[in-house]
PDB file of C-alpha atoms in Angstrom:
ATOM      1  CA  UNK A   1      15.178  12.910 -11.735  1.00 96.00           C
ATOM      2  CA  UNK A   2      13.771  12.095 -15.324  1.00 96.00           C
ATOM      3  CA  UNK A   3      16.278   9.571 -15.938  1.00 96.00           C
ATOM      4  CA  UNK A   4      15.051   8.082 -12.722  1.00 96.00           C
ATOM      5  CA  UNK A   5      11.652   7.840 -13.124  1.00 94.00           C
ATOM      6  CA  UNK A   6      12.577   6.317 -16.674  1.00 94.00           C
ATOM      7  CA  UNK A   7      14.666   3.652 -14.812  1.00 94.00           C
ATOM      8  CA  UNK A   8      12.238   3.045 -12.033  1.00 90.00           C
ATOM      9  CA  UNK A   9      10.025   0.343 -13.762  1.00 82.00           C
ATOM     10  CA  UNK A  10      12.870  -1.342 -15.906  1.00 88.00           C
ATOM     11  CA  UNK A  11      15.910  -1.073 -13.179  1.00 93.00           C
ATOM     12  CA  UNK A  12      14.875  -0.103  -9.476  1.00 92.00           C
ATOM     13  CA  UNK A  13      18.862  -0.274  -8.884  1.00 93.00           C
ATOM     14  CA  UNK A  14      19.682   2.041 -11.781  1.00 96.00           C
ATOM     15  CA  UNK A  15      16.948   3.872 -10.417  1.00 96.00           C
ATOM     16  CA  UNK A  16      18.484   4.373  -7.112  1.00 96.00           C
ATOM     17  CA  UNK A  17      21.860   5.465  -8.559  1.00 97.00           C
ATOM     18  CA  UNK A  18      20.229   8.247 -10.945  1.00 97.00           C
ATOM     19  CA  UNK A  19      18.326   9.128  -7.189  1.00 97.00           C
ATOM     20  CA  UNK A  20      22.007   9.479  -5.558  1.00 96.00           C
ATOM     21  CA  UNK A  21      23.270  11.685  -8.010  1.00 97.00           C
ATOM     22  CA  UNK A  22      19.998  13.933  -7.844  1.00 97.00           C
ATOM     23  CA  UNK A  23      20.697  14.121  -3.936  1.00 97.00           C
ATOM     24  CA  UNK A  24      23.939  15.607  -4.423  1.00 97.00           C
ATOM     25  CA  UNK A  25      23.290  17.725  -7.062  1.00 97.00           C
ATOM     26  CA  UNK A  26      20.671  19.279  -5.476  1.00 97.00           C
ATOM     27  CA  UNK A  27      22.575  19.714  -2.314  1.00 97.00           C
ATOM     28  CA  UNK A  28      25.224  21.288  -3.281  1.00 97.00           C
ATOM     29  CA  UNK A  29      22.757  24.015  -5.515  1.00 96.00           C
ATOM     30  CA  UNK A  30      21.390  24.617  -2.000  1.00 95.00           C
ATOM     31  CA  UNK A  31      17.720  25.137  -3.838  1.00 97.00           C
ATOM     32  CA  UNK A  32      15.373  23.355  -1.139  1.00 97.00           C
ATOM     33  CA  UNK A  33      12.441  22.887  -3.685  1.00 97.00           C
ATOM     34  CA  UNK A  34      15.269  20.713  -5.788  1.00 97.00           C
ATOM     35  CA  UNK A  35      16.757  19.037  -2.293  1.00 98.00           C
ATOM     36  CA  UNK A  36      12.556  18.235  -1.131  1.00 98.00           C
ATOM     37  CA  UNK A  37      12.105  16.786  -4.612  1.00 97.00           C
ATOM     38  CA  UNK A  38      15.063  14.743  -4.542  1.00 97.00           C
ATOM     39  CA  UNK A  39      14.765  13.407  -0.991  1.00 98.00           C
ATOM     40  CA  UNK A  40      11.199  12.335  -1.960  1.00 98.00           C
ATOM     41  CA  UNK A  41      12.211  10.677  -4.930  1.00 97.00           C
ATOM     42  CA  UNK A  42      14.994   9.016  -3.220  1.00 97.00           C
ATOM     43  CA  UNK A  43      12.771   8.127  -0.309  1.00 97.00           C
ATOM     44  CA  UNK A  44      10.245   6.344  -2.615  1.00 96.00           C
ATOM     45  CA  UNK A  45      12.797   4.679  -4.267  1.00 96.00           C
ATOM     46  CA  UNK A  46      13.903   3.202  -1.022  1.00 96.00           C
ATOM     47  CA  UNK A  47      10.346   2.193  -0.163  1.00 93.00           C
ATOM     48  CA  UNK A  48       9.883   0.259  -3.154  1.00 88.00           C
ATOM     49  CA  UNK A  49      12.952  -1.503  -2.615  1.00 89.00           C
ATOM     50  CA  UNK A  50      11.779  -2.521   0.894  1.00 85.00           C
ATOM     51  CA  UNK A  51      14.336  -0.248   2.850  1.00 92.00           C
ATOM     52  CA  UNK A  52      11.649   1.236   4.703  1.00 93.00           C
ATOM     53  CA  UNK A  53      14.042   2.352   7.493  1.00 95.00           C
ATOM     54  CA  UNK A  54      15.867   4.557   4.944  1.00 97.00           C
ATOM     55  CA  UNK A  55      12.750   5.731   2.936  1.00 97.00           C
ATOM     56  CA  UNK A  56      10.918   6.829   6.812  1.00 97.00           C
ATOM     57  CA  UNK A  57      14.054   9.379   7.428  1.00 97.00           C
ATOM     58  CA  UNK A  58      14.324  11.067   4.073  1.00 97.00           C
ATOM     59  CA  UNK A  59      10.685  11.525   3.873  1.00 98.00           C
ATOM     60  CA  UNK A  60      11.100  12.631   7.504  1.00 98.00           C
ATOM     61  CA  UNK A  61      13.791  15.269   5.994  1.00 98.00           C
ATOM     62  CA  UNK A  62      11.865  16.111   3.181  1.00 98.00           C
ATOM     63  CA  UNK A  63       9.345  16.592   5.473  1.00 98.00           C
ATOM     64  CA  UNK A  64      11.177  19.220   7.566  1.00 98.00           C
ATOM     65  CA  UNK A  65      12.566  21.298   4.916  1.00 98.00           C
ATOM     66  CA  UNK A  66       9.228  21.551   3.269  1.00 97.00           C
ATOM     67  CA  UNK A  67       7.525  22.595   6.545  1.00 97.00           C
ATOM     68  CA  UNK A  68      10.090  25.205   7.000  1.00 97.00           C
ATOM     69  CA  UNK A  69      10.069  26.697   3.425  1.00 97.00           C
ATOM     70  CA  UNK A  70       5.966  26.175   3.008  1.00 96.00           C
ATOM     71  CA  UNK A  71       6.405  24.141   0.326  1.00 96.00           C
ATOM     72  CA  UNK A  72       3.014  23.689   0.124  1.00 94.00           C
ATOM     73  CA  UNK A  73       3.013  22.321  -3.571  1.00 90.00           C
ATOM     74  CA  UNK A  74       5.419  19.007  -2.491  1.00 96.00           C
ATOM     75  CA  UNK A  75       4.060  18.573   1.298  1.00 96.00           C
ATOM     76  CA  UNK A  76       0.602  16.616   0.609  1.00 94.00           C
ATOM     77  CA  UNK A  77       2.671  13.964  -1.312  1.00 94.00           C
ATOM     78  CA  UNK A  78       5.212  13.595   1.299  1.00 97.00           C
ATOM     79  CA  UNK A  79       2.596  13.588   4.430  1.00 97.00           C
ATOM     80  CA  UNK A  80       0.922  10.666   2.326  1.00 96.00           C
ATOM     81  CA  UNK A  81       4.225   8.762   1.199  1.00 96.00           C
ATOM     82  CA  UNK A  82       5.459   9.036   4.988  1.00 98.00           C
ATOM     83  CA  UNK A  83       2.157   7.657   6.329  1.00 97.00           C
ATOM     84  CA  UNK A  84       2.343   4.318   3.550  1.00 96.00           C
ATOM     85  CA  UNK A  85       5.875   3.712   4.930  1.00 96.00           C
ATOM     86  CA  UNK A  86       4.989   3.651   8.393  1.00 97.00           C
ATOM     87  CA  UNK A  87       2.090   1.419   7.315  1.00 95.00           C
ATOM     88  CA  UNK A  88       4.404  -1.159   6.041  1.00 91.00           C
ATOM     89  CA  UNK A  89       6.661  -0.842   9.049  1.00 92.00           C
ATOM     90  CA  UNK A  90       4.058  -1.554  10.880  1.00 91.00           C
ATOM     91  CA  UNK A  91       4.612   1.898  13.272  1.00 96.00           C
ATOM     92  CA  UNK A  92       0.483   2.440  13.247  1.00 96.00           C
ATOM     93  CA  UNK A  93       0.524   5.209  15.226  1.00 97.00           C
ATOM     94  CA  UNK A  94       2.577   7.543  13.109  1.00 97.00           C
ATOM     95  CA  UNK A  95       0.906   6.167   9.930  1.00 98.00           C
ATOM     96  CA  UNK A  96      -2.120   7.416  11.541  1.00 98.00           C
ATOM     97  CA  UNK A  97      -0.398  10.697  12.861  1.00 98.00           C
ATOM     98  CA  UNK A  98       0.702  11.707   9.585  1.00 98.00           C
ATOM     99  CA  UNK A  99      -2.077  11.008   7.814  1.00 98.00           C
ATOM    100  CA  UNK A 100      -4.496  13.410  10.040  1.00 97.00           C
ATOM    101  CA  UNK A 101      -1.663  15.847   9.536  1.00 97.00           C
ATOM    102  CA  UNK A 102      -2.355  15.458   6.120  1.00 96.00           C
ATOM    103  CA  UNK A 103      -6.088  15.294   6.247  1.00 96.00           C
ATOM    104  CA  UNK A 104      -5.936  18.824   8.321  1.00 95.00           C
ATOM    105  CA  UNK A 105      -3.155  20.714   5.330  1.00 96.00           C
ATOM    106  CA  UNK A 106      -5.455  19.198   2.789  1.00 93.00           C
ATOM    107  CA  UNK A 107      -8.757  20.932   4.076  1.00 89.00           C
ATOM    108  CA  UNK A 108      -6.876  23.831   3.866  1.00 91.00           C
ATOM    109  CA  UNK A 109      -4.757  23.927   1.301  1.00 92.00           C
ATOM    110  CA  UNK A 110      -5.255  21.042  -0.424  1.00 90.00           C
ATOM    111  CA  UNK A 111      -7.675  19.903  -3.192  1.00 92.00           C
ATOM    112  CA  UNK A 112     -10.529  17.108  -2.566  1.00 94.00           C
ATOM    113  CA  UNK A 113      -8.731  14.867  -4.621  1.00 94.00           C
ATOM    114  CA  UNK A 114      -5.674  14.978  -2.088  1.00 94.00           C
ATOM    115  CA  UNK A 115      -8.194  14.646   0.942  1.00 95.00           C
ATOM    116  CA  UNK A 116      -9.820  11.268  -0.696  1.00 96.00           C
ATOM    117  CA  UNK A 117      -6.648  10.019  -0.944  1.00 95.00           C
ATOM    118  CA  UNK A 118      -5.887  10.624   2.705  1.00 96.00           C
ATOM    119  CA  UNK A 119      -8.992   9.200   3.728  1.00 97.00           C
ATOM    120  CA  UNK A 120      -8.638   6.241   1.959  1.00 96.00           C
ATOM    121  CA  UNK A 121      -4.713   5.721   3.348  1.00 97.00           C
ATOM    122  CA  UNK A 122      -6.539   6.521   7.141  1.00 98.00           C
ATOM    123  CA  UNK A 123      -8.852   3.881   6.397  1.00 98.00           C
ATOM    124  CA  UNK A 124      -5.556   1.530   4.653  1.00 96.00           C
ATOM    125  CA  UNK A 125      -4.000   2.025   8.720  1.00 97.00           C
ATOM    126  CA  UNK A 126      -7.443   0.928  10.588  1.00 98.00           C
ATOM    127  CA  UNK A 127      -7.745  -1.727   8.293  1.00 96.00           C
ATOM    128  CA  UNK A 128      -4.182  -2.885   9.287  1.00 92.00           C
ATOM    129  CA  UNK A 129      -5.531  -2.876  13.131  1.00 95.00           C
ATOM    130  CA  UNK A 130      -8.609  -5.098  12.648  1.00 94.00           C
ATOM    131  CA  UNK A 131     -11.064  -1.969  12.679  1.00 97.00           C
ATOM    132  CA  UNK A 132     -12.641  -2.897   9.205  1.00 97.00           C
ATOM    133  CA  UNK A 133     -15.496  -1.486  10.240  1.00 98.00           C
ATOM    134  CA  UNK A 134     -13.911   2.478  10.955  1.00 98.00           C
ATOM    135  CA  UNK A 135     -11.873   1.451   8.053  1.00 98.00           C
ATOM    136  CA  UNK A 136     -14.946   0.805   6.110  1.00 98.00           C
ATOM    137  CA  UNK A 137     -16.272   3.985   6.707  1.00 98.00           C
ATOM    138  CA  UNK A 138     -13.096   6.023   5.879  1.00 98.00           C
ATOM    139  CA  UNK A 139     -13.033   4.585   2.240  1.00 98.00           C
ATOM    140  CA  UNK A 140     -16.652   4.860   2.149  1.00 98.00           C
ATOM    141  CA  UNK A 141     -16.132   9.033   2.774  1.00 97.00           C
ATOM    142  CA  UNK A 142     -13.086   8.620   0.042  1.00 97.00           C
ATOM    143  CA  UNK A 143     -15.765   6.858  -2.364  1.00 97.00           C
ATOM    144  CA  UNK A 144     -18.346   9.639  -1.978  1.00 97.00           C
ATOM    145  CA  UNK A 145     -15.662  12.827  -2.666  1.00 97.00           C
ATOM    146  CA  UNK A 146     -14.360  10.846  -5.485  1.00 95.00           C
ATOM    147  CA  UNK A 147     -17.985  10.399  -6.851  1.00 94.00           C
ATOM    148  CA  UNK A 148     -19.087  14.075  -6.225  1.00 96.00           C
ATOM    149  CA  UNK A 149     -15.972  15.162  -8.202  1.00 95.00           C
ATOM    150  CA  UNK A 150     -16.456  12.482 -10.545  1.00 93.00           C
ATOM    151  CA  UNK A 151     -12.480  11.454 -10.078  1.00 91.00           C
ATOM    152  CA  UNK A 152     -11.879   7.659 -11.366  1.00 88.00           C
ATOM    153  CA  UNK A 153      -8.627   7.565 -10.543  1.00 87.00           C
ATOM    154  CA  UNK A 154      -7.350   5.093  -8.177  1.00 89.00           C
ATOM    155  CA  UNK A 155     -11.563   4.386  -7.703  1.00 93.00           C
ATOM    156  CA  UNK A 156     -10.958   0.980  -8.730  1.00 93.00           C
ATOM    157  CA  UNK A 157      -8.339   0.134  -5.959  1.00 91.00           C
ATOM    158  CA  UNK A 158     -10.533   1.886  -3.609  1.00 95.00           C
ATOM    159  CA  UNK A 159     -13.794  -0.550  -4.218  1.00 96.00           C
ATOM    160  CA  UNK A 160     -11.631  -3.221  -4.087  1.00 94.00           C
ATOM    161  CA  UNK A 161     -10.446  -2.144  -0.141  1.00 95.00           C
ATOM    162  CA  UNK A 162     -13.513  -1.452   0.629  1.00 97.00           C
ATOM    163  CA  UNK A 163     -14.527  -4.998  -0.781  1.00 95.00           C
ATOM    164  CA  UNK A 164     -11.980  -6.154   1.527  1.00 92.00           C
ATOM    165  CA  UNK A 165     -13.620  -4.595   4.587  1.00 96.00           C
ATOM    166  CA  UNK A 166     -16.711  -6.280   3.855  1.00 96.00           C
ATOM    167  CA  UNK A 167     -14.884  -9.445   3.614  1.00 93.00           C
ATOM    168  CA  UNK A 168     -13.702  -9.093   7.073  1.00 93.00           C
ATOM    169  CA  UNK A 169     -17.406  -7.953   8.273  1.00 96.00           C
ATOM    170  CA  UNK A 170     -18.475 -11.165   6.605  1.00 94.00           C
ATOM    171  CA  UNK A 171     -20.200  -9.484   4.239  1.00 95.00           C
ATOM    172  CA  UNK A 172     -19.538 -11.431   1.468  1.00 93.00           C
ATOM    173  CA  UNK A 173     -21.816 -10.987  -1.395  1.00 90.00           C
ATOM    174  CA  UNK A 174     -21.523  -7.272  -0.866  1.00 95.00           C
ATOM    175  CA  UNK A 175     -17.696  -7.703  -1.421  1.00 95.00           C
ATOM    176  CA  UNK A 176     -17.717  -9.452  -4.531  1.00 93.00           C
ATOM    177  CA  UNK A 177     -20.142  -6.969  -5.742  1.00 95.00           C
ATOM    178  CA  UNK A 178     -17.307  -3.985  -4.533  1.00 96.00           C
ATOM    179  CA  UNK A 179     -14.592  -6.483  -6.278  1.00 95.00           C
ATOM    180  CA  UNK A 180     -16.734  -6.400  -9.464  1.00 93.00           C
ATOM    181  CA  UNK A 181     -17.228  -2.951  -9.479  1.00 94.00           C
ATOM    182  CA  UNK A 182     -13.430  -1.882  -9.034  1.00 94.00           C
ATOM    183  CA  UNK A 183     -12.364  -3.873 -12.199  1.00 94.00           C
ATOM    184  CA  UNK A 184     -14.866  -3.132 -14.061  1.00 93.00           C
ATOM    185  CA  UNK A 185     -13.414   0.615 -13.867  1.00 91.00           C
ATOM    186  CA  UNK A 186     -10.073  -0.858 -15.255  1.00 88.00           C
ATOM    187  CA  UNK A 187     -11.267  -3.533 -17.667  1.00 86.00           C
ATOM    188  CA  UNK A 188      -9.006  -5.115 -19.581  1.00 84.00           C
ATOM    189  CA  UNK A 189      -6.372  -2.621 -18.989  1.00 86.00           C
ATOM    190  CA  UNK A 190      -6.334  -3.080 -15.099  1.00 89.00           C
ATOM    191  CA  UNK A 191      -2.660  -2.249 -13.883  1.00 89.00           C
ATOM    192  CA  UNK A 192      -1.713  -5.756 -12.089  1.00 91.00           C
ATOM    193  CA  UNK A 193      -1.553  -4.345  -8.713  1.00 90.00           C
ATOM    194  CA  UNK A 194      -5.466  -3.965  -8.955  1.00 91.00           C
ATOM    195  CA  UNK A 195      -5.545  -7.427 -10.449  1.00 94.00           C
ATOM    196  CA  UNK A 196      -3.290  -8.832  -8.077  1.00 94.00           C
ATOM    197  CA  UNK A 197      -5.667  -7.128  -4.786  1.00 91.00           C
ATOM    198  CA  UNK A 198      -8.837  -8.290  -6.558  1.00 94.00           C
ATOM    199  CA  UNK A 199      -7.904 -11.890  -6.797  1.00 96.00           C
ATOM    200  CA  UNK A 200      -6.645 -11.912  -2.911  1.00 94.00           C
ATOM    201  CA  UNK A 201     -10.170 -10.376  -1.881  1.00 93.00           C
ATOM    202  CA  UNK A 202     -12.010 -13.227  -3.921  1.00 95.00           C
ATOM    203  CA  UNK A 203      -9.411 -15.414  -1.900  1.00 95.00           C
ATOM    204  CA  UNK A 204     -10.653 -14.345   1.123  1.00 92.00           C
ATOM    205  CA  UNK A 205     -14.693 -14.421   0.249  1.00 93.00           C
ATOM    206  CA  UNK A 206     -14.305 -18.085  -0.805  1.00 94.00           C
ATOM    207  CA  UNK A 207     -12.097 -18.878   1.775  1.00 95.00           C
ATOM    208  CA  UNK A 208     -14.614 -17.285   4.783  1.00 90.00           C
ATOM    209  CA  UNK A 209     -17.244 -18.983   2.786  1.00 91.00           C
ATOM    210  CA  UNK A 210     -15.490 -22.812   2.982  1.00 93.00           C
ATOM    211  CA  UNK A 211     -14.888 -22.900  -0.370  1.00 95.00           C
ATOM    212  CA  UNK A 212     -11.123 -23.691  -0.160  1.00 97.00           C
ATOM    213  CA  UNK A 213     -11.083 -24.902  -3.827  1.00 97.00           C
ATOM    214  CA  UNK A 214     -11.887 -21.465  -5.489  1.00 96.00           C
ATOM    215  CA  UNK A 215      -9.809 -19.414  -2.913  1.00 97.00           C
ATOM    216  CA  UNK A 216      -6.855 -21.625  -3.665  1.00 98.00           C
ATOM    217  CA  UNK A 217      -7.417 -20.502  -6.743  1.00 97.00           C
ATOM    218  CA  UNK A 218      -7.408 -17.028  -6.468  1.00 97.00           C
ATOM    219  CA  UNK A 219      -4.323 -17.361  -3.892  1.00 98.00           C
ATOM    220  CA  UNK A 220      -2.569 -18.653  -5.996  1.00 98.00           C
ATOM    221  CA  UNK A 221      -3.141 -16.318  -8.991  1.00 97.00           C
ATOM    222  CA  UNK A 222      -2.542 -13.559  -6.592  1.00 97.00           C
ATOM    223  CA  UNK A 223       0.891 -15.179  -5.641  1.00 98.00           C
ATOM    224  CA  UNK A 224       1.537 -15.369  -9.256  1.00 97.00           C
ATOM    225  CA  UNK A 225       0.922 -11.726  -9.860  1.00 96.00           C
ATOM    226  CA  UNK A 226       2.841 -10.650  -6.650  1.00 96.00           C
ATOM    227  CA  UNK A 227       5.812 -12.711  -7.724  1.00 95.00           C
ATOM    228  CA  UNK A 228       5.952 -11.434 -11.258  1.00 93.00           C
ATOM    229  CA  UNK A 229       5.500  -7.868 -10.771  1.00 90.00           C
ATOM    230  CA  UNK A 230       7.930  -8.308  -6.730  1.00 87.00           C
ATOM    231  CA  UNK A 231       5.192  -7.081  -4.540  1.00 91.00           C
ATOM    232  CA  UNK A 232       6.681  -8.588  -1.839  1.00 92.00           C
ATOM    233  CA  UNK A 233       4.003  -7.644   0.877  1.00 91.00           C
ATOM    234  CA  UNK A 234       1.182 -10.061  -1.425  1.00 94.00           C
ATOM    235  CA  UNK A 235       3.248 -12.737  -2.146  1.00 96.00           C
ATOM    236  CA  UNK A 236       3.700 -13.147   1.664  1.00 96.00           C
ATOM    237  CA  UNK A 237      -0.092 -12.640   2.694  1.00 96.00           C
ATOM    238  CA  UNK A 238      -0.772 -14.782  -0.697  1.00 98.00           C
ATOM    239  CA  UNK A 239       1.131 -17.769   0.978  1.00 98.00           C
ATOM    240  CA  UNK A 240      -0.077 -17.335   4.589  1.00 98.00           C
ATOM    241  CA  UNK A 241      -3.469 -17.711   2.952  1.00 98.00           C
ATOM    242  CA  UNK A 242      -2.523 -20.951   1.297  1.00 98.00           C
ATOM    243  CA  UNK A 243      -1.151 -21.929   4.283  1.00 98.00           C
ATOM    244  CA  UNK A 244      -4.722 -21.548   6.314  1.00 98.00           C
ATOM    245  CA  UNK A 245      -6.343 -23.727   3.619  1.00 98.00           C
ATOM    246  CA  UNK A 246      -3.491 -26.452   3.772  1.00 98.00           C
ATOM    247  CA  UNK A 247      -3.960 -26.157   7.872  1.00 97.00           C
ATOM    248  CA  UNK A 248      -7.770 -26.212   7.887  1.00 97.00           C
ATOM    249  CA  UNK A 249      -7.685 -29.648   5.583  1.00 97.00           C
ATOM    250  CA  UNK A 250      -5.080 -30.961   7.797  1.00 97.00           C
ATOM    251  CA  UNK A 251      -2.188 -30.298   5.811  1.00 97.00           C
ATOM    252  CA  UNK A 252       0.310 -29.486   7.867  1.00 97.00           C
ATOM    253  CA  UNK A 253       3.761 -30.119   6.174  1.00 98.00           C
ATOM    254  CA  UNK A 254       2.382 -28.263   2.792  1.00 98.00           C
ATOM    255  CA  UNK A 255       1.352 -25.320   5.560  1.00 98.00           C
ATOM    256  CA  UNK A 256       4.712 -25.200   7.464  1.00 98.00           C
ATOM    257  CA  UNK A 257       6.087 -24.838   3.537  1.00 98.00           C
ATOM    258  CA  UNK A 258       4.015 -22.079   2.380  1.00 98.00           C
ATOM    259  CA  UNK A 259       4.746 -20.646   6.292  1.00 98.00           C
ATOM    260  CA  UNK A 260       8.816 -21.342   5.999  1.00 98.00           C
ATOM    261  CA  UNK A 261       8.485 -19.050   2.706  1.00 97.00           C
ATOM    262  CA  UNK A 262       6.582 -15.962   3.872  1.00 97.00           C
ATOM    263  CA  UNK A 263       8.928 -16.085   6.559  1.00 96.00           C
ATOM    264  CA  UNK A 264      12.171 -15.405   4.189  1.00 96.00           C
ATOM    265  CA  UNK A 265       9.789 -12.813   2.121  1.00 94.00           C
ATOM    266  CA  UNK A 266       8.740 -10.865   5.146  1.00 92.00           C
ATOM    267  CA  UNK A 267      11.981 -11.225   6.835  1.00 90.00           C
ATOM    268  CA  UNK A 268      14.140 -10.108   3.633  1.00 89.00           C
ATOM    269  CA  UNK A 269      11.230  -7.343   2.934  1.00 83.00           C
ATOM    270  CA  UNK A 270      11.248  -5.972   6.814  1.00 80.00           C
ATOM    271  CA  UNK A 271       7.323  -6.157   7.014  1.00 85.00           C
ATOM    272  CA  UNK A 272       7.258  -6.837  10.885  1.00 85.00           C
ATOM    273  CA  UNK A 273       3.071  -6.939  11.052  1.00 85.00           C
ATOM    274  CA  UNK A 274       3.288 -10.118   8.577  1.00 91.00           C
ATOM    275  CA  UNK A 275       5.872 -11.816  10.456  1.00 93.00           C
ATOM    276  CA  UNK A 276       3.755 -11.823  13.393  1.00 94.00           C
ATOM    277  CA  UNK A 277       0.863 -13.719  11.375  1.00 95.00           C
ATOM    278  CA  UNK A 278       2.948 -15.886  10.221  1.00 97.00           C
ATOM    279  CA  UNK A 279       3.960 -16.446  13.933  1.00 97.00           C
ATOM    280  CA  UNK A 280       0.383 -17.307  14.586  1.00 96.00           C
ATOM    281  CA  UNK A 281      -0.288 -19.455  12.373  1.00 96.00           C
TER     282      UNK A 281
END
């Protein structure tokens, strides 16, 4: 499992091997702590990789054998890495399932840094189905436990969802203010995920504003980022963006191309939700 996580930022493939061999390993000592940790690890492996499929049943099993052995100590992380994979699958209802299963183990067993990251993954679902402003409020309740523990970890992704909330609510100033906030946490040492999220929710605020110059932009810096650091997910959103500004200014052969590529990302990737937008447009 150390090798692993070694091998997970330089070769996710490598990665997945070193994963394999934990599995059996573990198995076959017939310790369920060791077969929970490995599952997981396996399971988020198989997540970044796309195979969501496969990452939803080992969590599942991880799941199960940690239930049954109150493994207390491994189940918050799993509740929370099941709930992102449905996400991304686009199965809503178990995302949201989970996550209030989590919610409920963290209020009692849990710290309040575990419960602000639930809330802010409850509010990551709603935002999914259009309810930016119930997803507003969940990151909102993540913000304040954060800020009464005075935990600034991950607070800088957080601003930056909530920034996108506000966005949707057509709240614009309020979102670049959010936006400014969140890397300003980071600084110059922002991981590029952040970066790559902040640039797509200035995208969005010039775009809702008619500026389609500056959210071009900022699309295409956040395609840029997605591509070199293979966040599939962004690079597809990043192009159905583009694709909006080519439609709205009549462009529609540019559009169908920045369309006819999100549909091989999200197809390849298995991200159902953003084949349907892509659909739609």
């Amino acid at each position: 499992l150390d090798l692993m996580r070694e091998q997970m930022a330089v070769d996710i493939a490598e990665a997945y091997r070193l994963s394999k061999s934990a599995v059996y390993l573990s198995e076959q000592s017939r310790d369920s702590l060791r077969i929970v940790k490995s599952y997981f690890a396996q399971g988020y492996i198989l997540r970044k990789q796309n195979r969501l499929p496969e990452s939803i049943a080992l969590f599942k099993r991880a799941m199960s054998i940690g239930e049954r052995n109150k493994l207390f100590s491994e189940l918050t992380r799993i509740y929370n890495s099941l709930g992102i994979a449905h996400t991304f699958a686009g199965h809503y209802d178990s995302a949201l399932s989970i996550h209030f299963k989590s919610l409920q183990f963290n209020e009692k067993y849990g710290t309040k840094e575990d419960e602000s990251i639930t809330l802010n993954n409850i509010g990551f679902v709603h935002f999914k189905l259009s309810n930016y402003q119930e997803a507003k409020s969940f990151y909102l309740r993540s913000l304040e436990i954060k800020d009464s523990i005075k935990n600034t970890f991950d607070a800088d992704r957080l601003l930056i969802n909530i920034a996108l909330c506000e966005n949707q609510l057509k709240h614009y100033k309020e979102a670049e203010s959010y936006i400014t906030r969140g890397l300003s946490i980071c600084g110059t040492k922002c991981d590029p995920i952040i970066r790559l999220e902040a640039e797509m929710g200035l995208g969005l605020s010039f775009f809702e504003r008619g500026d389609d110059a500056k959210a071009s932009l900022h699309f295409r810096e956040a395609y840029n980022i997605s591509k070199n650091v293979n966040e599939n997910r962004f690079t597809a959103e990043s192009l159905i963006n583009l694709a909006k500004i080519s439609t709205r200014q009549r462009r529609q052969i540019e559009a169908l191309s920045f369309l006819d590529e999100a549909e091989a990302v999200a197809t390849a990737s298995q991200y159902p939700e953003l084949q349907i937008d892509i659909y739609k447009n």
